[in-house]
Short mmCIF file of C-alpha atoms in Angstrom, two decimals:
data_model
loop_
_atom_site.label_atom_id
_atom_site.label_comp_id
_atom_site.label_asym_id
_atom_site.label_seq_id
_atom_site.Cartn_x
_atom_site.Cartn_y
_atom_site.Cartn_z
CA GLN A 1 74.96 24.26 43.38
CA VAL A 2 72.03 26.57 44.19
CA GLN A 3 73.10 29.85 45.73
CA LEU A 4 70.79 32.07 47.79
CA VAL A 5 72.31 35.14 49.41
CA GLU A 6 70.21 37.32 51.71
CA SER A 7 70.96 40.91 52.60
CA GLY A 8 69.27 43.93 54.14
CA GLY A 9 68.97 42.87 57.76
CA GLY A 10 69.88 45.13 60.63
CA VAL A 11 68.69 46.88 63.75
CA VAL A 12 65.49 48.90 63.51
CA GLN A 13 63.20 50.57 66.01
CA PRO A 14 59.65 49.32 66.59
CA GLY A 15 57.39 50.73 63.90
CA GLY A 16 60.26 50.97 61.44
CA SER A 17 60.80 49.35 58.06
CA LEU A 18 63.38 47.16 56.36
CA ARG A 19 63.66 45.59 52.93
CA LEU A 20 65.32 42.22 52.65
CA SER A 21 66.75 40.91 49.40
CA CYS A 22 67.73 37.42 48.32
CA ALA A 23 70.00 37.07 45.29
CA ALA A 24 69.61 33.72 43.58
CA SER A 25 72.02 31.99 41.23
CA GLU A 26 72.98 28.62 39.75
CA PHE A 27 69.37 27.68 38.97
CA ILE A 28 66.55 29.03 36.82
CA PHE A 29 65.02 31.39 39.36
CA SER A 30 61.89 32.11 37.30
CA ASN A 31 60.95 28.43 37.36
CA TYR A 32 60.55 28.11 41.12
CA ALA A 33 58.32 29.37 43.87
CA MET A 34 60.14 31.01 46.75
CA HIS A 35 59.58 31.58 50.46
CA TRP A 36 60.76 33.55 53.45
CA VAL A 37 61.18 31.55 56.67
CA ARG A 38 62.28 33.07 59.97
CA GLN A 39 63.81 31.86 63.19
CA ALA A 40 63.69 33.90 66.38
CA PRO A 41 66.82 33.69 68.55
CA GLY A 42 67.01 30.26 70.17
CA LYS A 43 63.63 29.26 68.72
CA GLY A 44 62.26 27.08 65.95
CA LEU A 45 61.45 27.76 62.32
CA GLU A 46 58.41 29.74 61.20
CA TRP A 47 57.23 30.06 57.60
CA VAL A 48 56.49 33.70 56.75
CA ALA A 49 55.58 34.17 53.09
CA PHE A 50 55.30 32.43 49.70
CA ILE A 51 55.37 33.68 46.13
CA ARG A 52 54.69 31.64 43.03
CA SER A 53 57.32 31.46 40.29
CA ASP A 54 55.59 34.11 38.19
CA GLY A 55 54.49 36.19 41.16
CA SER A 56 50.82 35.49 40.46
CA ASN A 57 50.02 34.04 43.86
CA ILE A 58 51.19 35.14 47.29
CA TYR A 59 50.49 33.89 50.82
CA TYR A 60 51.48 35.13 54.26
CA ILE A 61 51.34 33.91 57.81
CA ASP A 62 48.57 35.80 59.64
CA SER A 63 50.92 37.66 61.97
CA VAL A 64 52.57 39.58 59.10
CA LYS A 65 49.58 40.17 56.82
CA GLY A 66 49.19 43.85 56.03
CA ARG A 67 52.72 44.62 57.23
CA PHE A 68 55.03 42.49 55.04
CA THR A 69 55.11 42.27 51.26
CA ILE A 70 56.90 39.54 49.35
CA SER A 71 57.86 40.22 45.75
CA ARG A 72 60.31 39.04 43.13
CA ASP A 73 62.09 40.37 40.06
CA ASN A 74 62.75 37.42 37.77
CA SER A 75 64.86 39.62 35.46
CA LYS A 76 67.24 40.23 38.37
CA ASN A 77 66.96 36.76 39.96
CA THR A 78 66.05 38.43 43.23
CA LEU A 79 63.44 37.84 45.93
CA TYR A 80 62.37 40.62 48.29
CA LEU A 81 60.60 41.06 51.60
CA GLN A 82 59.41 44.55 52.45
CA MET A 83 58.77 44.69 56.19
CA ASN A 84 56.81 47.64 57.59
CA THR A 85 55.50 48.47 61.05
CA LEU A 86 58.05 46.13 62.59
CA ARG A 87 57.47 44.75 66.06
CA PRO A 88 59.90 43.31 68.61
CA GLU A 89 58.43 39.86 67.95
CA ASP A 90 59.62 40.11 64.33
CA THR A 91 63.20 39.84 65.60
CA ALA A 92 64.67 36.78 63.88
CA VAL A 93 67.05 35.43 61.31
CA TYR A 94 65.22 35.58 57.99
CA TYR A 95 65.99 32.88 55.45
CA CYS A 96 64.98 32.81 51.83
CA ALA A 97 64.19 29.30 50.71
CA LYS A 98 63.60 27.72 47.32
CA ASP A 99 60.54 25.52 46.82
CA VAL A 100 60.71 22.35 44.75
CA SER A 101 57.64 23.50 42.84
CA SER A 102 56.91 26.42 40.57
CA TRP A 103 53.24 26.59 41.44
CA SER A 104 52.46 25.47 44.98
CA ALA A 105 53.93 25.74 48.46
CA TYR A 106 55.61 22.48 49.28
CA TYR A 107 58.97 22.10 50.96
CA PHE A 108 62.34 23.78 50.79
CA ASP A 109 65.26 22.14 49.02
CA SER A 110 67.69 25.06 49.29
CA TRP A 111 68.17 27.80 51.87
CA GLY A 112 70.21 30.96 52.11
CA GLN A 113 72.51 31.66 55.03
CA GLY A 114 70.02 34.06 56.59
CA THR A 115 70.02 37.72 57.55
CA LEU A 116 69.35 38.96 61.08
CA VAL A 117 66.59 41.46 61.75
CA SER A 118 66.56 42.97 65.23
CA VAL A 119 63.65 45.18 66.28
CA SER A 120 64.51 47.10 69.40
CA SER A 121 64.35 50.59 70.84
CA GLU B 1 46.36 25.49 61.17
CA ILE B 2 48.10 22.16 61.61
CA VAL B 3 50.19 21.99 64.78
CA LEU B 4 53.17 19.62 64.71
CA THR B 5 54.48 18.34 68.04
CA GLN B 6 57.96 16.84 68.10
CA SER B 7 59.23 14.55 70.82
CA PRO B 8 61.36 14.24 72.71
CA GLY B 9 62.59 17.81 73.00
CA THR B 10 66.13 16.57 73.56
CA LEU B 11 67.62 13.17 72.84
CA SER B 12 70.95 12.34 74.53
CA LEU B 13 72.74 9.53 72.76
CA SER B 14 76.23 8.26 72.02
CA PRO B 15 77.81 7.93 68.59
CA GLY B 16 76.83 4.61 67.03
CA GLU B 17 73.46 4.50 68.76
CA ARG B 18 70.09 4.62 67.02
CA ALA B 19 67.96 7.77 67.22
CA THR B 20 64.19 7.74 66.87
CA LEU B 21 62.44 11.10 66.56
CA SER B 22 58.67 11.59 66.56
CA CYS B 23 56.48 14.19 64.88
CA ARG B 24 52.76 14.17 65.63
CA SER B 25 50.21 16.30 63.82
CA SER B 26 47.04 17.86 65.21
CA GLN B 27 45.23 16.84 62.01
CA SER B 28 45.88 14.27 59.35
CA VAL B 29 48.63 15.44 56.99
CA ARG B 30 47.34 15.22 53.45
CA SER B 31 49.12 12.88 51.05
CA THR B 32 52.09 12.25 53.38
CA SER B 33 53.14 15.85 52.78
CA LEU B 34 55.79 15.91 55.45
CA ALA B 35 59.46 16.88 55.33
CA TRP B 36 62.34 16.67 57.78
CA TYR B 37 65.26 19.09 58.10
CA GLN B 38 68.54 19.08 59.98
CA GLN B 39 69.98 22.28 61.41
CA LYS B 40 73.40 22.72 62.96
CA PRO B 41 74.35 25.75 65.08
CA GLY B 42 74.86 28.86 62.99
CA GLN B 43 73.75 27.14 59.81
CA ALA B 44 70.65 27.12 57.66
CA PRO B 45 68.41 24.06 57.76
CA ARG B 46 69.11 21.26 55.29
CA LEU B 47 66.43 19.10 53.69
CA LEU B 48 66.69 15.43 54.68
CA ILE B 49 63.35 13.83 53.84
CA TYR B 50 60.28 14.74 51.77
CA GLY B 51 57.04 12.91 51.09
CA ALA B 52 57.34 11.45 54.61
CA SER B 53 59.89 8.81 53.56
CA SER B 54 61.94 9.88 50.51
CA ARG B 55 65.56 10.90 51.10
CA ALA B 56 66.68 14.14 49.54
CA THR B 57 69.62 14.18 47.16
CA GLY B 58 72.91 13.35 48.84
CA ILE B 59 71.42 12.28 52.17
CA SER B 60 73.00 9.24 53.79
CA ASP B 61 70.97 6.03 53.98
CA ARG B 62 71.53 6.15 57.74
CA PHE B 63 68.53 8.46 57.67
CA SER B 64 65.13 6.88 57.16
CA ALA B 65 61.61 8.07 57.81
CA SER B 66 58.11 6.74 57.83
CA GLY B 67 54.58 7.54 58.81
CA SER B 68 51.25 8.79 57.58
CA GLY B 69 48.16 10.50 58.87
CA THR B 70 49.15 12.07 62.17
CA ASP B 71 52.24 10.09 63.21
CA PHE B 72 55.65 10.37 61.59
CA THR B 73 59.10 9.12 62.57
CA LEU B 74 62.65 9.96 61.60
CA THR B 75 65.26 7.33 62.40
CA ILE B 76 69.03 7.71 62.33
CA SER B 77 70.37 4.17 62.31
CA ARG B 78 73.88 4.76 63.71
CA LEU B 79 74.72 8.23 64.90
CA GLU B 80 77.83 9.77 63.44
CA PRO B 81 79.46 12.85 65.06
CA GLU B 82 78.07 15.09 62.30
CA ASP B 83 74.49 13.97 63.06
CA PHE B 84 74.28 15.79 66.37
CA ALA B 85 71.98 18.69 65.52
CA VAL B 86 68.40 19.89 65.75
CA TYR B 87 65.79 18.20 63.58
CA TYR B 88 62.53 19.76 62.43
CA CYS B 89 59.50 18.29 60.73
CA GLN B 90 57.38 20.42 58.39
CA GLN B 91 53.98 19.76 56.81
CA TYR B 92 53.02 21.06 53.40
CA GLY B 93 49.63 19.46 52.98
CA SER B 94 47.70 22.45 54.30
CA SER B 95 48.10 26.19 54.47
CA PRO B 96 49.83 27.71 56.33
CA LEU B 97 52.99 25.64 56.13
CA THR B 98 54.01 24.74 59.66
CA PHE B 99 57.05 23.33 61.44
CA GLY B 100 57.40 21.28 64.58
CA GLY B 101 59.27 22.74 67.51
CA GLY B 102 62.34 20.62 66.89
CA THR B 103 64.23 17.77 68.56
CA LYS B 104 67.81 18.35 69.61
CA VAL B 105 70.02 15.29 69.31
CA GLU B 106 72.96 15.82 71.64
CA ILE B 107 76.02 13.81 72.55
CA LYS B 108 75.60 11.87 75.77
#
């Protein structure tokens, strides 16, 4: 059973930074592309970022480009999301999600439980 | 960017009834690259369908889906109590990946 456990969420002021982590287990992490998907309170799902299995290709939604950085450490089976210059509209539950592919961005067959990021003064 | 529009926003039905959910795309979705997810309150989404019509591992055959191009449908043949949830479609044929706004299936 795939396990994805996010951590690092919390309350931060506008303009602040947070680093989210997602610890993966029970599958070969280095074989799969990974994503971050977020969900604002009471709203729908929004894809945020993608990283290929070997970290060689990365994509972001336009609204976070230049502010967020997705990365991974395959030796530690961990996915990261560095979030800088946070805005109130970044407030959401952030999920890490496993892709079915190693190479391309397809769909998500496993999700973590999510970690809440709240940007407020 | 492909915009996915789900309808209706809310579907009020009784257990045992059939649910039909729609997902329409602003552009043709390449190679039937469409997935459906179920999300219950306080939980992460769960994959139901991929490739527009293939059930994910462990998903009941009460769930079926079809469609191509710009029109896709998820059908729940006979609603069980555990099926009342929010359902999202997601396209993966074009970047960026996008989701529909969701359809809430609630108990009537």
